[in-house]
Coordinates of C-alpha atoms in Angstrom, one line a residue:
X220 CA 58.7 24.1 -54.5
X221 CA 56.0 24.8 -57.1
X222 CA 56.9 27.5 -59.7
X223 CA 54.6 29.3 -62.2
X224 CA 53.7 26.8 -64.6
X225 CA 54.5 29.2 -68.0
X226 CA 57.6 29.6 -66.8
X227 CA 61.1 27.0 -66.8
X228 CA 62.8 29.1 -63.9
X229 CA 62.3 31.7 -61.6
X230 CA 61.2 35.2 -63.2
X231 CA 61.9 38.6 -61.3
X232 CA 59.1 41.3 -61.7
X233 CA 59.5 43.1 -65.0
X234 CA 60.0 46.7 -63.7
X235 CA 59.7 48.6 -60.0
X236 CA 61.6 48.5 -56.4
X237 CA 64.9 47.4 -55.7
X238 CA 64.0 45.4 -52.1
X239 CA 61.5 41.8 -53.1
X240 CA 59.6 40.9 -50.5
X241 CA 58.0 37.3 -50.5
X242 CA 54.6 37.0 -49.6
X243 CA 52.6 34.0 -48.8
X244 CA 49.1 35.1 -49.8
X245 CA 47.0 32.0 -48.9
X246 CA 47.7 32.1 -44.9
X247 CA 45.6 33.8 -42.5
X248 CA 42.4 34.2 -41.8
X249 CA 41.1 36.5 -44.0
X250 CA 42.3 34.9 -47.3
X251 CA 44.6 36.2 -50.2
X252 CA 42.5 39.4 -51.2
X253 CA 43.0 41.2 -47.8
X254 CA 47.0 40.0 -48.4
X255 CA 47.0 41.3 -51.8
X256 CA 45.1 44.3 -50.6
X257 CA 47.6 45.2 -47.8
X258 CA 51.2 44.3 -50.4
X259 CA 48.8 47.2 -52.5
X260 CA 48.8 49.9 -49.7
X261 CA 52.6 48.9 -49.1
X262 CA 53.4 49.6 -53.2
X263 CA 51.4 52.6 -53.0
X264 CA 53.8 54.1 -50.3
X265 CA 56.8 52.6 -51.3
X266 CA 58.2 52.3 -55.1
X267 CA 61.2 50.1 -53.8
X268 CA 59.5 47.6 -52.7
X269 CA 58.4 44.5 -55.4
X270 CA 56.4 40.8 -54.5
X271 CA 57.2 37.2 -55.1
X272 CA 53.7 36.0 -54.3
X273 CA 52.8 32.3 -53.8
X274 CA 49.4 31.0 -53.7
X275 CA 46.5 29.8 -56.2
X276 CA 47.8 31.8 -59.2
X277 CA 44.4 32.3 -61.0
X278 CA 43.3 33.8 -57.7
X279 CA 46.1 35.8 -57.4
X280 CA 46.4 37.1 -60.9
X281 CA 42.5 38.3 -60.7
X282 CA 43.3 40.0 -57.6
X283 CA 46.7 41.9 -58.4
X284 CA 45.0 42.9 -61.6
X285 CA 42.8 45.1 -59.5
X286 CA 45.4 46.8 -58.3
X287 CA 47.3 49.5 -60.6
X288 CA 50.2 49.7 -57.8
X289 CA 51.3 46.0 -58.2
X290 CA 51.4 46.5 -61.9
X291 CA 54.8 44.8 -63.2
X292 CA 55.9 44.0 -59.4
X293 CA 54.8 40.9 -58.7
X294 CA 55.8 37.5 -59.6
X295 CA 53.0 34.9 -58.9
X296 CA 54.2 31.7 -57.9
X297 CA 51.6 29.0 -58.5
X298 CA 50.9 26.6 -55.4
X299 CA 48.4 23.8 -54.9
X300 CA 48.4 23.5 -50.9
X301 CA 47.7 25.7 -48.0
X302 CA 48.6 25.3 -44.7
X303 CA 45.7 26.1 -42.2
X304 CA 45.6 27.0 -38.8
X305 CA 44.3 23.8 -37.9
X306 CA 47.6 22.0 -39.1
X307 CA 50.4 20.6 -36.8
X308 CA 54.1 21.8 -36.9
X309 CA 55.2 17.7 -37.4
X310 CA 52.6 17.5 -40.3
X311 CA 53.3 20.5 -42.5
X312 CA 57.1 19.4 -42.0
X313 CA 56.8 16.0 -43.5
X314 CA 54.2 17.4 -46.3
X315 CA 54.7 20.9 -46.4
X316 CA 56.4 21.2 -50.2
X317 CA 54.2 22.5 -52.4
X318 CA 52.2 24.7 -50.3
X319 CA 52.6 28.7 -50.1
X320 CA 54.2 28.9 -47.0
X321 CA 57.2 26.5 -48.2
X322 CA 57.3 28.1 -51.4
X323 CA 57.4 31.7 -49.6
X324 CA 60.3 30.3 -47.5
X325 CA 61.9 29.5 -50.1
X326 CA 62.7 32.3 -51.8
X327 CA 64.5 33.4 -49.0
X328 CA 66.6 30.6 -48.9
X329 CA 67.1 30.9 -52.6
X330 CA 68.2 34.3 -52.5
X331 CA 65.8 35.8 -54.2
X332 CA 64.2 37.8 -51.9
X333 CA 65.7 39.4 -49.0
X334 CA 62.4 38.3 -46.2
X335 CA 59.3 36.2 -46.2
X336 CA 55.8 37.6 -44.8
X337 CA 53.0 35.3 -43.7
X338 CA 49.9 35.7 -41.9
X339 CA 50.0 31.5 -41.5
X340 CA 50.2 28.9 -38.8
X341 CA 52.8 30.4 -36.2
X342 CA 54.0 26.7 -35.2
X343 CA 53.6 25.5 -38.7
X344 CA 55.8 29.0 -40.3
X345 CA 58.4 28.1 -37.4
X346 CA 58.9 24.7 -38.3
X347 CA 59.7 25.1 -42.2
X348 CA 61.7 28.1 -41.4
X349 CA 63.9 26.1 -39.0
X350 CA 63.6 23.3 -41.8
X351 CA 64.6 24.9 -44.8
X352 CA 66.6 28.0 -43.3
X353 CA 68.2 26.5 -40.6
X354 CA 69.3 27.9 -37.6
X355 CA 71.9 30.3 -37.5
X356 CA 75.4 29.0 -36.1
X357 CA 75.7 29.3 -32.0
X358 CA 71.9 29.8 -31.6
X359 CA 70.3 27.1 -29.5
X360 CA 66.6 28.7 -29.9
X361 CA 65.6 31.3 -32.2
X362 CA 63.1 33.6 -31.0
X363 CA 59.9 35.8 -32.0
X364 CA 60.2 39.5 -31.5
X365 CA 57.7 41.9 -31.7
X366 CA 57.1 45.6 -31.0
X367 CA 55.1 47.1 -27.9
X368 CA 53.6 50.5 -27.7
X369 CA 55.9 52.7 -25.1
X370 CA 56.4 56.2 -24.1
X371 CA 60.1 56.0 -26.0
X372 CA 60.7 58.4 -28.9
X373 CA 60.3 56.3 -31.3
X374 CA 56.7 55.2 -29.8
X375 CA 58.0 51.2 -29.6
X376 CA 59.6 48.6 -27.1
X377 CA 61.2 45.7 -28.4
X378 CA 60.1 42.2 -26.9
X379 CA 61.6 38.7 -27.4
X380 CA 60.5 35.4 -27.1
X381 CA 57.1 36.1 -27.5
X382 CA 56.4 32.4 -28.7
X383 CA 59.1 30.6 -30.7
X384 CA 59.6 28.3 -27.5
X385 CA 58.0 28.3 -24.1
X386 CA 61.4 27.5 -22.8
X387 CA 64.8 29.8 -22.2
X388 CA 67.7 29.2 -20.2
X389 CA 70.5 31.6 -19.0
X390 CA 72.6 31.3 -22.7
X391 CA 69.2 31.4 -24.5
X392 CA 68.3 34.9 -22.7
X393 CA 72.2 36.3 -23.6
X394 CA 71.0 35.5 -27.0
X395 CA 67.6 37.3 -27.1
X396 CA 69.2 40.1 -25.9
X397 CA 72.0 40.3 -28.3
X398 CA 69.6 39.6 -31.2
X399 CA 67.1 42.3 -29.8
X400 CA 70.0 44.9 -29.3
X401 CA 71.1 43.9 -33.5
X402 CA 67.1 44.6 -34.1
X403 CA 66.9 47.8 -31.9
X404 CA 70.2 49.2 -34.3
X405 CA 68.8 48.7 -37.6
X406 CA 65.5 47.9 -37.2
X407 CA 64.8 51.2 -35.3
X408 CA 68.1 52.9 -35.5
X409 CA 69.1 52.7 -31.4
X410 CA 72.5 53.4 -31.3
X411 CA 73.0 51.3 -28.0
X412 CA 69.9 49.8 -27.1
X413 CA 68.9 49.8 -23.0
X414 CA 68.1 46.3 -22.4
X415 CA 65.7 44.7 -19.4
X416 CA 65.3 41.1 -18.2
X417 CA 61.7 40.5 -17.4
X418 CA 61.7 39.3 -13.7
X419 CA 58.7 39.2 -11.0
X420 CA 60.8 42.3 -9.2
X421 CA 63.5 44.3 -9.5
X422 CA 65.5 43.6 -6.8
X423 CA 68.9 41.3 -7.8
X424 CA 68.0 38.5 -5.0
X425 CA 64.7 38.3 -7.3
X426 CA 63.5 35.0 -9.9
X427 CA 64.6 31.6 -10.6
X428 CA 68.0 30.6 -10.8
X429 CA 68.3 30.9 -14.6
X430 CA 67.4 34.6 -14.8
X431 CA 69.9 35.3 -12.0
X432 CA 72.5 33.5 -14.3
X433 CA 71.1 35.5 -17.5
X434 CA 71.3 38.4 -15.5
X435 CA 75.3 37.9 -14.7
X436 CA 75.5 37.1 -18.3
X437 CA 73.8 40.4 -19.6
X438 CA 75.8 42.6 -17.2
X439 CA 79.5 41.0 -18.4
X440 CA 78.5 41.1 -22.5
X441 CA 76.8 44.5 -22.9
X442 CA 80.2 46.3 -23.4
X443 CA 81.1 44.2 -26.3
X444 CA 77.6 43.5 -27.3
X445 CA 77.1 47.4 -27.2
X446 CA 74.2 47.6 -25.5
X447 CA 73.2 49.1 -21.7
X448 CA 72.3 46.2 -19.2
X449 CA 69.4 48.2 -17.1
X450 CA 68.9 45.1 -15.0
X451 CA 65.5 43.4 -14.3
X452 CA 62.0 45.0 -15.0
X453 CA 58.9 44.3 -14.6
X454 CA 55.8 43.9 -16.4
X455 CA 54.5 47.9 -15.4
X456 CA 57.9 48.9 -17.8
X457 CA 57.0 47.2 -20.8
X458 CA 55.5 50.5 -22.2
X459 CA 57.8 52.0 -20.1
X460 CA 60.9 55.0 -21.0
X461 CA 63.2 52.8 -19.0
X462 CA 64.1 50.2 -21.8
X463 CA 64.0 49.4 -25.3
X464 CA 64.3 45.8 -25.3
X465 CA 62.8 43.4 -22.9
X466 CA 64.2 40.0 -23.0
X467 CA 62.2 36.8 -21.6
X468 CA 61.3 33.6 -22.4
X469 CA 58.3 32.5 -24.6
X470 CA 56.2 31.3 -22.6
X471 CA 56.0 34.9 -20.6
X472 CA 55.9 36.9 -23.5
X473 CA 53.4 35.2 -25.0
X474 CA 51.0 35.6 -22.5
X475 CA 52.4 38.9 -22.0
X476 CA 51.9 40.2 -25.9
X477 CA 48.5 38.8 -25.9
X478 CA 47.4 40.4 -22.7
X479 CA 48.4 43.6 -24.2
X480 CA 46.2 43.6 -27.1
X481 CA 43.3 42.3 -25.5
X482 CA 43.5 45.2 -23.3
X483 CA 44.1 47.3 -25.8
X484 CA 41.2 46.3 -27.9
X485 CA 39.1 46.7 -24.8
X486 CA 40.0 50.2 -24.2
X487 CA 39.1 50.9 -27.5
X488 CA 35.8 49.3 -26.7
X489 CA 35.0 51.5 -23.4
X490 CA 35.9 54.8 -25.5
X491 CA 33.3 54.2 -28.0
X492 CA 30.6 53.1 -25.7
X493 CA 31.5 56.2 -23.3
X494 CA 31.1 58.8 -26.2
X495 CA 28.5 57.1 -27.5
X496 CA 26.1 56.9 -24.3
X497 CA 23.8 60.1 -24.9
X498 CA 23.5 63.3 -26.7
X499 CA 26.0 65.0 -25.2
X500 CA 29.2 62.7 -25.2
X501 CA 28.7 62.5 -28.6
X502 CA 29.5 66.0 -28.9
X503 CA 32.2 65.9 -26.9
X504 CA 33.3 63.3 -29.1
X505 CA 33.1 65.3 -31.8
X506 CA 34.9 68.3 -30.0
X507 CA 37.9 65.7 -29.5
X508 CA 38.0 63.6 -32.6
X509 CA 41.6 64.9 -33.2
X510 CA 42.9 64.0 -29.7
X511 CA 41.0 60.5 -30.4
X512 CA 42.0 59.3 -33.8
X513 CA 45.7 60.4 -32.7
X514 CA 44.9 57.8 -29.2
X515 CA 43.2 55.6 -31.2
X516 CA 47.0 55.3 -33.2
X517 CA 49.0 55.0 -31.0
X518 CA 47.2 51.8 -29.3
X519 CA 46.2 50.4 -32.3
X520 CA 47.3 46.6 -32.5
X521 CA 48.1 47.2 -36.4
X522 CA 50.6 49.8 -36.5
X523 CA 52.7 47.3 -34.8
X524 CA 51.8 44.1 -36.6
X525 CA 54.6 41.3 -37.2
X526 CA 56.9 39.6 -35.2
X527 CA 60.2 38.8 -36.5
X528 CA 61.9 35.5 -36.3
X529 CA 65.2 35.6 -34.8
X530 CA 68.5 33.3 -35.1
X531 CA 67.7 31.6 -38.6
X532 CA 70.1 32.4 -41.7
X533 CA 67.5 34.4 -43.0
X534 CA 64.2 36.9 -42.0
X535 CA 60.8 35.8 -40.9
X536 CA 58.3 37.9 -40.4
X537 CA 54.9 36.5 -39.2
X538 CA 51.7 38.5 -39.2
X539 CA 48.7 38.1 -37.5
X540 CA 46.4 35.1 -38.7
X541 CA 43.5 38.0 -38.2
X542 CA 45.8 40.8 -39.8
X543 CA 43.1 42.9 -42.0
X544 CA 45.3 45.1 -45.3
X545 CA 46.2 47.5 -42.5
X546 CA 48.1 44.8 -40.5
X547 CA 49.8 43.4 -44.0
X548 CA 51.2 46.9 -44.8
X549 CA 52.4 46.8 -41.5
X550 CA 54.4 43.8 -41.1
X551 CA 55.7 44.2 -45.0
X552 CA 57.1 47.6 -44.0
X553 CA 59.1 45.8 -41.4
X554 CA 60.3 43.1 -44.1
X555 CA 61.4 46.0 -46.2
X556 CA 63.1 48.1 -43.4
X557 CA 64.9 45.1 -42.6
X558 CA 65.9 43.7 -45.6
X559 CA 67.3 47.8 -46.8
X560 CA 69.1 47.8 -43.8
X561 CA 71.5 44.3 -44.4
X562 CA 70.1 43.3 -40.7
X563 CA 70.9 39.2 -41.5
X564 CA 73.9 40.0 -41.9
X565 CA 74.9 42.4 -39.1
X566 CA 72.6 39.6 -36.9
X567 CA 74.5 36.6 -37.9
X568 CA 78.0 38.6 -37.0
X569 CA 76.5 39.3 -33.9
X570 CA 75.5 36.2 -32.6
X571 CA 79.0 34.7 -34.2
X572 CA 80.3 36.9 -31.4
X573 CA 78.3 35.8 -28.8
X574 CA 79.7 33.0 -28.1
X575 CA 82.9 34.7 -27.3
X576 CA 80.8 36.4 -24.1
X577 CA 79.8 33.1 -22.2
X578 CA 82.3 32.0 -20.0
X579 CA 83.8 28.8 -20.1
X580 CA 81.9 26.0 -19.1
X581 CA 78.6 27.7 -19.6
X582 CA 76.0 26.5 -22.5
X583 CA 72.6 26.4 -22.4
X584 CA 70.8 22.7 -22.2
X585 CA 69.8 22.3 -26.1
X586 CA 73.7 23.3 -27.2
X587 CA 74.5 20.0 -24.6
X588 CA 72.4 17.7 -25.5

């Protein structure tokens, strides 16, 4: 890892916030001032929270100079590479030290802060986490979760894999659910989390052969798992009442995620072509520009920006590549609930006890091999 040149070891931020976050500034799309911008809204908001930043350090010291809230809560940590959204997973694995994402890792792994935040390569960001936090004992894959828009209390649906591998088999989808039910507890503060299988129906004679076993699986671990098995749903409850985590595999919930945004963003779209048409929907527009901006909230794709990484001996979060300062804030609040709460902890016990659930002679294919 590449430290701040001026300095012979790691230094902490001189004063502010109790929870460090650690931030890779040079991923994404948008480029370190839209990072720095959103780690500014998230200091404004919150005086716990302080930065370990990596990136091009006279870039990053111009920019957090601009910003009175990051004054004495950031530590800039000075990197030479970037790793772009062009860049393979195998390639960033064999040359990955020295660039921000690595260094932003490691801090976790260090200890010195408590989650990492990047809006970088998703394959890439997946690998060096594996790599240099290393999966957590018992899990065979880790997974991406994220949060959907639903008509809970609480306004959000938990859903896992959305991405961390295309593959899942019955033990894989025990797992999902018993991480998703640890993330529904502290992440959200579910006492005991309802939790769905994503199937094609809901009937039980429904779906391949591994979500009928996942299905046995879920319904014998959710007493000591502490959760409520609700059986299989289907795509219409994702936003749905019924549940508050959905598990599936990642190929599904990829498709799945990005399907939702898309149509999201296009009804955004329709509304402001419809109210903008002629004289008159303009003004009744204007007559409902309260009911609108509170819509316009609750489906926009920011609010709910950063999916976690699941199963690795530490936390993950990985923003949108496109994430504007908005979409920052957003996933760093998640670092910081997460990291308040002791959730790596309370994960890694749970998963520990997972493998007490499977019955004997059942593993999933990657544990075998």
């Amino acid at each position: 890892m590449t430290t701040d040149p001026t300095s012979s070891a790691p230094r902490a931020p001189e004063n502010g916030g109790s929870v460090v976050i650690s931030v890779d500034a040079m991923g994404g799309d948008r480029g370190p001032s839209v990072v720095v911008a959103g780690m500014a809204e998230s200091a404004r908001k919150n005086p716990e929270i302080r930065f370990i930043v990596h990136g091009d350090e006279a870039q990053l010291r111009r920019l957090i100079a601009r910003r009175k809230e990051l004054s004495g809560r950031c530590d800039i940590r000075h990197t030479t590479g970037v790793v772009t959204m062009e860049d393979k997973p195998s390639q960033i694995v064999r040359k990955g030290d020295g660039t921000s994402m690595w260094s932003a890792i490691e801090s976790v792994k260090t200890g010195e802060a408590g989650a990492a935040v990047s809006c970088g390569n998703t394959g890439a960001l997946m690998a060096l986490s594996m790599l240099r936090l290393r999966k957590l004992p018992g899990v065979n894959r880790p997974a991406i979760a994220c949060l959907w828009p639903s008509k809970n209390p609480g306004g959000f649906n938990i859903m896992l894999d959305v991405g961390a591998d295309i593959r899942a088999d019955a033990p894989d989808l025990l797992q999902y659910a018993l991480m998703g039910a640890s993330y529904a507890r502290n992440g959200m503060d579910i006492a005991e989390p309802r939790i769905g299988l994503l199937n094609v129906g809901t009937e039980d004679h429904k779906g391949r052969a591994e979500l009928k076993q996942a299905h046995d699986l879920m319904s014998a671990a959710a007493e000591t798992g502490n959760f409520r098995y609700v059986g299989f749903v289907e795509g219409g409850d994702l936003p749905s009442s019924r549940v508050d985590v959905i598990v599936t595999d990642g190929f599904t919930g990829n498709i799945a995620l990005k399907t939702g945004e898309g149509t999201a963003k296009l009804v955004g779209e329709f509304l402001r072509q419809a109210f903008a048409n002629s004289i008159m929907s303009k003004f009744a527009a204007l007559l409902a520009m309260t009911s609108l901006k509170r819509l316009q909230k609750r489906i926009d794709p920011r609010r709910v920006n950063g999916g976690i990484f699941l199963g690795l001996n530490g936390t993950v979060i990985k923003s949108h590549g496109s994430a504007d300062a908005t979409g920052v804030s957003a996933a760093i609040k998640l670092a910081f609930q997460l990291t308040k709460s002791g959730f790596q902890d309370r994960l890694a016990a749970r998963v520990a006890q997972s493998a007490a659930t499977l019955p004997s002679g059942i593993e999933s294919e990657g544990a075998a091999s």
